[in-house]
Coordinates of C-alpha atoms and ligand atoms in Angstrom, one line a residue:
X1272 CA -17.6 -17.7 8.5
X1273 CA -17.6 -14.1 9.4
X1274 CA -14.0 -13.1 11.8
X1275 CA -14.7 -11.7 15.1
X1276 CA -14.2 -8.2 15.1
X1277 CA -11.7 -7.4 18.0
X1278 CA -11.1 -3.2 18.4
X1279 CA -9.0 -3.7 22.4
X1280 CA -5.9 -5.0 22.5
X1281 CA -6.8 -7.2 25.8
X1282 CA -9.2 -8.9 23.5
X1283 CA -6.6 -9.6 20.7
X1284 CA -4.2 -10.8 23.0
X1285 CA -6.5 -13.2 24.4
X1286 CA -7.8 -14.7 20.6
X1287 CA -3.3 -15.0 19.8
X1288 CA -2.1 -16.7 23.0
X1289 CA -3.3 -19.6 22.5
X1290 CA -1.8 -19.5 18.6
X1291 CA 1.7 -18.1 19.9
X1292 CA 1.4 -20.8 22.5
X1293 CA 1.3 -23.6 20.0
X1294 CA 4.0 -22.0 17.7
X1295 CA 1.8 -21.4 14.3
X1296 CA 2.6 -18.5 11.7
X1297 CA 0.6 -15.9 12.5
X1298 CA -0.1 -13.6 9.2
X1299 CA -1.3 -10.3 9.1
X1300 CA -2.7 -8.6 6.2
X1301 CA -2.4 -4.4 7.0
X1302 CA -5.3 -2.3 5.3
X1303 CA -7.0 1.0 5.6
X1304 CA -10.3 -0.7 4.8
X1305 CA -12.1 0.3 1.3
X1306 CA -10.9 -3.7 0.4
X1307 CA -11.1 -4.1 -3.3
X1308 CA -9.5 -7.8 -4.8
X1309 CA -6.1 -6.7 -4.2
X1310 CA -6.5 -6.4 -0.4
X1311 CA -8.5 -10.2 -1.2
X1312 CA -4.9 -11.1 -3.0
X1313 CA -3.7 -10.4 0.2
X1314 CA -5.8 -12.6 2.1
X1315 CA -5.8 -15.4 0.1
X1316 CA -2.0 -15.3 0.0
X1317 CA -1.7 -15.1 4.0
X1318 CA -4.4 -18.2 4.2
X1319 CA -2.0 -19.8 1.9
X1320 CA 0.8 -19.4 3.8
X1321 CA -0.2 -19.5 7.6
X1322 CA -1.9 -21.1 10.4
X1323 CA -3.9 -18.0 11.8
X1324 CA -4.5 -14.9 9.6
X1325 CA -5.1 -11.3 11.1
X1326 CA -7.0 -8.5 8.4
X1327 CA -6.1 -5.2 10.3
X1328 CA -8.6 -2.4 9.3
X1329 CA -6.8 0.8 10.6
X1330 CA -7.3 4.6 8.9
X1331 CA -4.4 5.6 10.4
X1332 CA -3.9 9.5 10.8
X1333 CA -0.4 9.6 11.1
X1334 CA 0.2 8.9 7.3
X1335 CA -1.9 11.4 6.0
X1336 CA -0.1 14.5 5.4
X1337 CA -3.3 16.5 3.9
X1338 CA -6.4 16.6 6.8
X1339 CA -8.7 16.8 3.8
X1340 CA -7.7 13.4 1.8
X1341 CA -7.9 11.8 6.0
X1342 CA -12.1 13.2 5.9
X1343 CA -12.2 12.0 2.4
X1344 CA -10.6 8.3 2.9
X1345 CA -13.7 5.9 2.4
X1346 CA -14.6 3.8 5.4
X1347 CA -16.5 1.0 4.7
X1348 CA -16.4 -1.6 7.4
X1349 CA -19.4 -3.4 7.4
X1350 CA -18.9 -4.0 3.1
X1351 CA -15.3 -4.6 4.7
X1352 CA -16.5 -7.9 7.0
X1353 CA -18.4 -8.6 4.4
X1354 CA -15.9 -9.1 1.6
X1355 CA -13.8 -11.1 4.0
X1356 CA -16.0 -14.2 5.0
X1357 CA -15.6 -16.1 2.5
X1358 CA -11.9 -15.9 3.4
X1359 CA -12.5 -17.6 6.7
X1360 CA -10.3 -15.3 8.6
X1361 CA -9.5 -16.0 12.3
X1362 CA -9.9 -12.1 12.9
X1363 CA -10.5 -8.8 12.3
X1364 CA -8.2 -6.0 14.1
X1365 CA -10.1 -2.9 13.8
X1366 CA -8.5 -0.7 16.6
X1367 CA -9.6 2.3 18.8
X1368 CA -7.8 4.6 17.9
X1369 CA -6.5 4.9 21.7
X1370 CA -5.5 1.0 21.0
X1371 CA -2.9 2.5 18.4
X1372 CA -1.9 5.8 20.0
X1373 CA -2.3 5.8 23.4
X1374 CA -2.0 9.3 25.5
X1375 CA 1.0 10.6 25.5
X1376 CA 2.2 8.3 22.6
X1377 CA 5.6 10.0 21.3
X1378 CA 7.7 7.6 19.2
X1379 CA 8.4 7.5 15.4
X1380 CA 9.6 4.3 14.0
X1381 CA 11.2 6.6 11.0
X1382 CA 13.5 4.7 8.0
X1383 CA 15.7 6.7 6.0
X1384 CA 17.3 6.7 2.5
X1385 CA 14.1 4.7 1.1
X1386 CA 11.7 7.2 2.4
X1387 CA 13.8 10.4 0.5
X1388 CA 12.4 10.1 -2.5
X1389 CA 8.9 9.8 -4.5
X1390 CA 6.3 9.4 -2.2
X1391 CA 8.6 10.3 0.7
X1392 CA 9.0 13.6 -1.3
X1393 CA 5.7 14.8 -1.9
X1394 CA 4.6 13.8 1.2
X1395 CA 6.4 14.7 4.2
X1396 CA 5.6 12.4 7.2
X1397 CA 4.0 10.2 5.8
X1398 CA 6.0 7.4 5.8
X1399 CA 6.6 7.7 9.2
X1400 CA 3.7 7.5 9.5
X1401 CA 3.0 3.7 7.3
X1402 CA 6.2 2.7 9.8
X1403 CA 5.2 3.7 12.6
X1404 CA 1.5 2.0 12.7
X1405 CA 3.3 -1.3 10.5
X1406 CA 5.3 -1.7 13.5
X1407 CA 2.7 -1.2 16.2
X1408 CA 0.0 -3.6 14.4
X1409 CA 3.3 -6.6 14.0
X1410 CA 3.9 -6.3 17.8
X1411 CA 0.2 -5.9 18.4
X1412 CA -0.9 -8.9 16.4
X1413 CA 2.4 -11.1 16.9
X1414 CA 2.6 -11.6 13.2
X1415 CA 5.2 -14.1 11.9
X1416 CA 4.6 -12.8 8.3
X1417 CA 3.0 -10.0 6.7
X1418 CA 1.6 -9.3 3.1
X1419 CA 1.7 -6.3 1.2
X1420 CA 0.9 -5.6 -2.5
X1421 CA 3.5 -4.4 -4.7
X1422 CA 1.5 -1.3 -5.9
X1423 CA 2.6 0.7 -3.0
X1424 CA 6.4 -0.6 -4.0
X1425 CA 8.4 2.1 -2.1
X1426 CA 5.7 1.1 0.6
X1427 CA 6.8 -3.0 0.4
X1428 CA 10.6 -1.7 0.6
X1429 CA 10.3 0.7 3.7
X1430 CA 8.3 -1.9 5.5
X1431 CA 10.9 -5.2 4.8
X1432 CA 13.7 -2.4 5.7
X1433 CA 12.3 -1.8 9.0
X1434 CA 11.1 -5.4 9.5
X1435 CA 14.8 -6.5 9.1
X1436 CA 16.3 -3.2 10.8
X1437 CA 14.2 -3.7 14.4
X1438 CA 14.6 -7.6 14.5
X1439 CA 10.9 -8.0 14.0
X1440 CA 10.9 -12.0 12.9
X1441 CA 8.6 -10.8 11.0
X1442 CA 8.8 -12.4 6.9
X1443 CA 7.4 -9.5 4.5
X1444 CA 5.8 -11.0 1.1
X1445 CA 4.9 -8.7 -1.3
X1446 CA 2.2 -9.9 -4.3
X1447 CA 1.4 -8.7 -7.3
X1448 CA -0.4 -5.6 -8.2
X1449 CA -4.1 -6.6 -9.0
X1450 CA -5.5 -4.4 -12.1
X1451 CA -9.0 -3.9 -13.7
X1452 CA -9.5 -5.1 -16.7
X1453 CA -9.0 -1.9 -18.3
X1454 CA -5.4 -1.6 -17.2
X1455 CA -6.0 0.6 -13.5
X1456 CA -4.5 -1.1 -10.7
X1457 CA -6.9 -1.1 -7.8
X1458 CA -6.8 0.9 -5.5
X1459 CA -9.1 2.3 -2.4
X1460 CA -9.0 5.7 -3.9
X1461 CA -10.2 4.6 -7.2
X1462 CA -13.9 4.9 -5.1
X1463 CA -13.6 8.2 -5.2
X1464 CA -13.6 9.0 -8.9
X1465 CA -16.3 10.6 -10.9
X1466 CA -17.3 8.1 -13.4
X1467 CA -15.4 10.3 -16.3
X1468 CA -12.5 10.6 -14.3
X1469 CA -12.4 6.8 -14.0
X1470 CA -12.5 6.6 -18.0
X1471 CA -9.9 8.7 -17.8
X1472 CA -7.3 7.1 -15.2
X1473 CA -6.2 4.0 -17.2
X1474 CA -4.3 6.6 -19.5
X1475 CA -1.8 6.4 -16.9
X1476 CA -0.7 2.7 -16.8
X1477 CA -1.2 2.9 -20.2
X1478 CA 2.0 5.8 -20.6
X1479 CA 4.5 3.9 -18.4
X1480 CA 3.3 0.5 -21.0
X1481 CA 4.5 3.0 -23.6
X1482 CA 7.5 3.6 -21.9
X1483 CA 8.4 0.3 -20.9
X1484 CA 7.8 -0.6 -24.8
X1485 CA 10.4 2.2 -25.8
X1486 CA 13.0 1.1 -23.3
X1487 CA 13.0 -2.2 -24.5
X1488 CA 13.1 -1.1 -27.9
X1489 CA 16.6 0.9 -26.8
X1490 CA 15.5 4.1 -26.7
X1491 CA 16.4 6.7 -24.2
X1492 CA 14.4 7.1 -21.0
X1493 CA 14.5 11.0 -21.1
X1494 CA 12.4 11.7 -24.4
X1495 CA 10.0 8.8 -23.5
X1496 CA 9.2 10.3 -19.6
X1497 CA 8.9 13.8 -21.6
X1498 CA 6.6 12.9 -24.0
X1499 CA 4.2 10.5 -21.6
X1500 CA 4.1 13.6 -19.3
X1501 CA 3.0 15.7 -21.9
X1502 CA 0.5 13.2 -23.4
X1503 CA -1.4 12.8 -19.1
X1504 CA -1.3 16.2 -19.1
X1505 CA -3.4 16.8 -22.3
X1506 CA -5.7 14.0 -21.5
X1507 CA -6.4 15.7 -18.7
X1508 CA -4.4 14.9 -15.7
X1509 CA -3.9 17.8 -13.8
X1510 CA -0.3 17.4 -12.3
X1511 CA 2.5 14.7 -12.3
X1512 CA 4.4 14.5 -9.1
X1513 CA 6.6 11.9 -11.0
X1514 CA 7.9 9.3 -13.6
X1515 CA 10.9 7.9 -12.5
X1516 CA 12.7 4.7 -13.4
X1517 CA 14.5 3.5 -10.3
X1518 CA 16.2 0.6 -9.4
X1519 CA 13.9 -2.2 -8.0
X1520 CA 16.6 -2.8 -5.3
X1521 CA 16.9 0.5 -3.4
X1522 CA 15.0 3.2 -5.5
X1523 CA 18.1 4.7 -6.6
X1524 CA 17.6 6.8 -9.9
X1525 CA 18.5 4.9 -13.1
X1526 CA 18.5 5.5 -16.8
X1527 CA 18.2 2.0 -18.5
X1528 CA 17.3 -1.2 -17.5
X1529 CA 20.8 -2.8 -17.2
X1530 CA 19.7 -3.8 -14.0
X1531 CA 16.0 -5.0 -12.5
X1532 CA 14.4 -1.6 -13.0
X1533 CA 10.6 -0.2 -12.3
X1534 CA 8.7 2.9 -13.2
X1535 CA 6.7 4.4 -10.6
X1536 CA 4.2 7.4 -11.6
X1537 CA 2.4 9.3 -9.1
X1538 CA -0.5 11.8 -11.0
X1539 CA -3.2 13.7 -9.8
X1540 CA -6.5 13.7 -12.0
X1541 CA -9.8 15.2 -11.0
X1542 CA -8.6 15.4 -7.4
X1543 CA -8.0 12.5 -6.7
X1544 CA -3.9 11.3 -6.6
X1545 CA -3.1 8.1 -8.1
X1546 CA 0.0 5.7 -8.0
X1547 CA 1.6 3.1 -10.1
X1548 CA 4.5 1.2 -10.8
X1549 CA 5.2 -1.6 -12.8
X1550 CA 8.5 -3.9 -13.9
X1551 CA 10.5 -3.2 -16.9
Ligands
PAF2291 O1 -1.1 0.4 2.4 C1 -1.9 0.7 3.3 O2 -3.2 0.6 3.2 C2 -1.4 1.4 4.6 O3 -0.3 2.2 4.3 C3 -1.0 0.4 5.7 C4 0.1 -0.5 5.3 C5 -2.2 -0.4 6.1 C6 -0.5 1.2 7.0 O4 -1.6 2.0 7.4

């Protein structure tokens, strides 16, 4: 059945009372459109778990710190509602952009430590940005529990932070990163590679498997990070904004895997920037 489509907040307050009213979980699955079968993961996690389930379809300006990658983001809505009937989904929340940030909107919901590094690095703002509109579309939508896929890890960390930091009642799930067959974890930008470049972007995931085998084989982190970077570079990524192992409990910078560990990449290849991050 295909989800009403609600873009005023009068109108999604009116579809939730009657859900708040008789106490169900209410999830919310947060997406800037483009859904591939990660963002399906998602959904069929939320159906799982709740009584009402919320897609939110927002392009939200505030997170992009680079006006160009904003005009490039694909927007595909109609594909969008598509994709999601078979899901039976009580709603869609595609907001007005006034819904979101009214005139004269002037708060940040900003979290620190997290946000210092990787992503947080490279781009500045813009996870003020992801907290900012997370925290508007949980009080918007009244969400009990949210879902968020593990490939935007430092993403999943920021957003349980702020969840537990601002007494949200709000129960963060993160699921697993969904992958092509080739190896490339999906991702909304992946639309906008050039067919070689797609060929191409697997090396990536590929690398950090190569690290991940020579950590577990003992060797050191150092000469394995060196070495992948080279490799991307050669294959024809044009820049690598990182390759860090960090701990998977607060991001802090690690060299071995005594404790849960992850690699996280971020790489930039015809264009287009992609991230990854898996367990070691
Ligand atoms: O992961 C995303 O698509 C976005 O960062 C999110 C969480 C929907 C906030 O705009």
């Amino acid at each position: 059945m295909t989800a009403p489509i609600l873009r005023q907040l009068d109108e999604l307050r009116t579809t939730t009372a009657p859900w708040l009213r008789a106490g169900g979980r209410i999830g919310v699955v947060p997406t800037m459109g483009a859904l591939h079968d990660g963002h399906l993961s998602l959904v069929a996690a939320a159906k799982m778990a709740c009584d009402h389930v919320i897609v939110t379809i927002f392009v939200n300006p505030r997170q992009f710190n680079n006006p160009e990658d904003l005009a490039n983001y694909p927007r595909t809505e109609t594909e969008d509602a598509r994709k999601l009937a078979r899901f039976d989904v009580d709603a869609l929340w595609v907001p007005d952009a006034d819904q979101v940030y009214p005139d004269g909107f002037a708060t940040t919901v900003s979290v620190s430590g997290l946000t210092d590094v990787m992503d947080g690095a490279y781009r500045p703002g813009h996870f003020d940005g992801v907290a900012t509109v997370v925290t508007k579309l949980f009080t918007q939508t009244s969400a009990t529990d949210a879902f968020f896929g593990e490939k935007d890890f430092q993403q999943l960390l920021i957003v349980r932070r702020l969840a537990a930091d601002l007494d949200l009642g709000v129960t963060v799930h993160g699921c697993p990163t969904i992958r092509d067959i080739d190896g490339l974890a999906l991702s909304s930008r992946n639309l906008l590679l050039s067919d070689r470049a797609r060929t191409m972007a697997p090396r990536l995931h590929d690398e950090m498997e190569e690290i991940a085998a020579g950590l577990s084989r003992g060797e050191d982190f150092e000469p394995l990070r060196e070495a992948a970077i080279a490799r991307l570079l050669t294959a024809g990524f044009t820049q690598v904004d990182y390759l860090d192992l960090r701990a998977q409990s607060d991001l802090r910078s690690v060299q071995d895997t005594a404790q849960p560990a992850r690699l996280f990449a971020a790489a930039h290849l015809a264009g287009v920037r992609l991230i990854d991050n898996i367990a070691v």
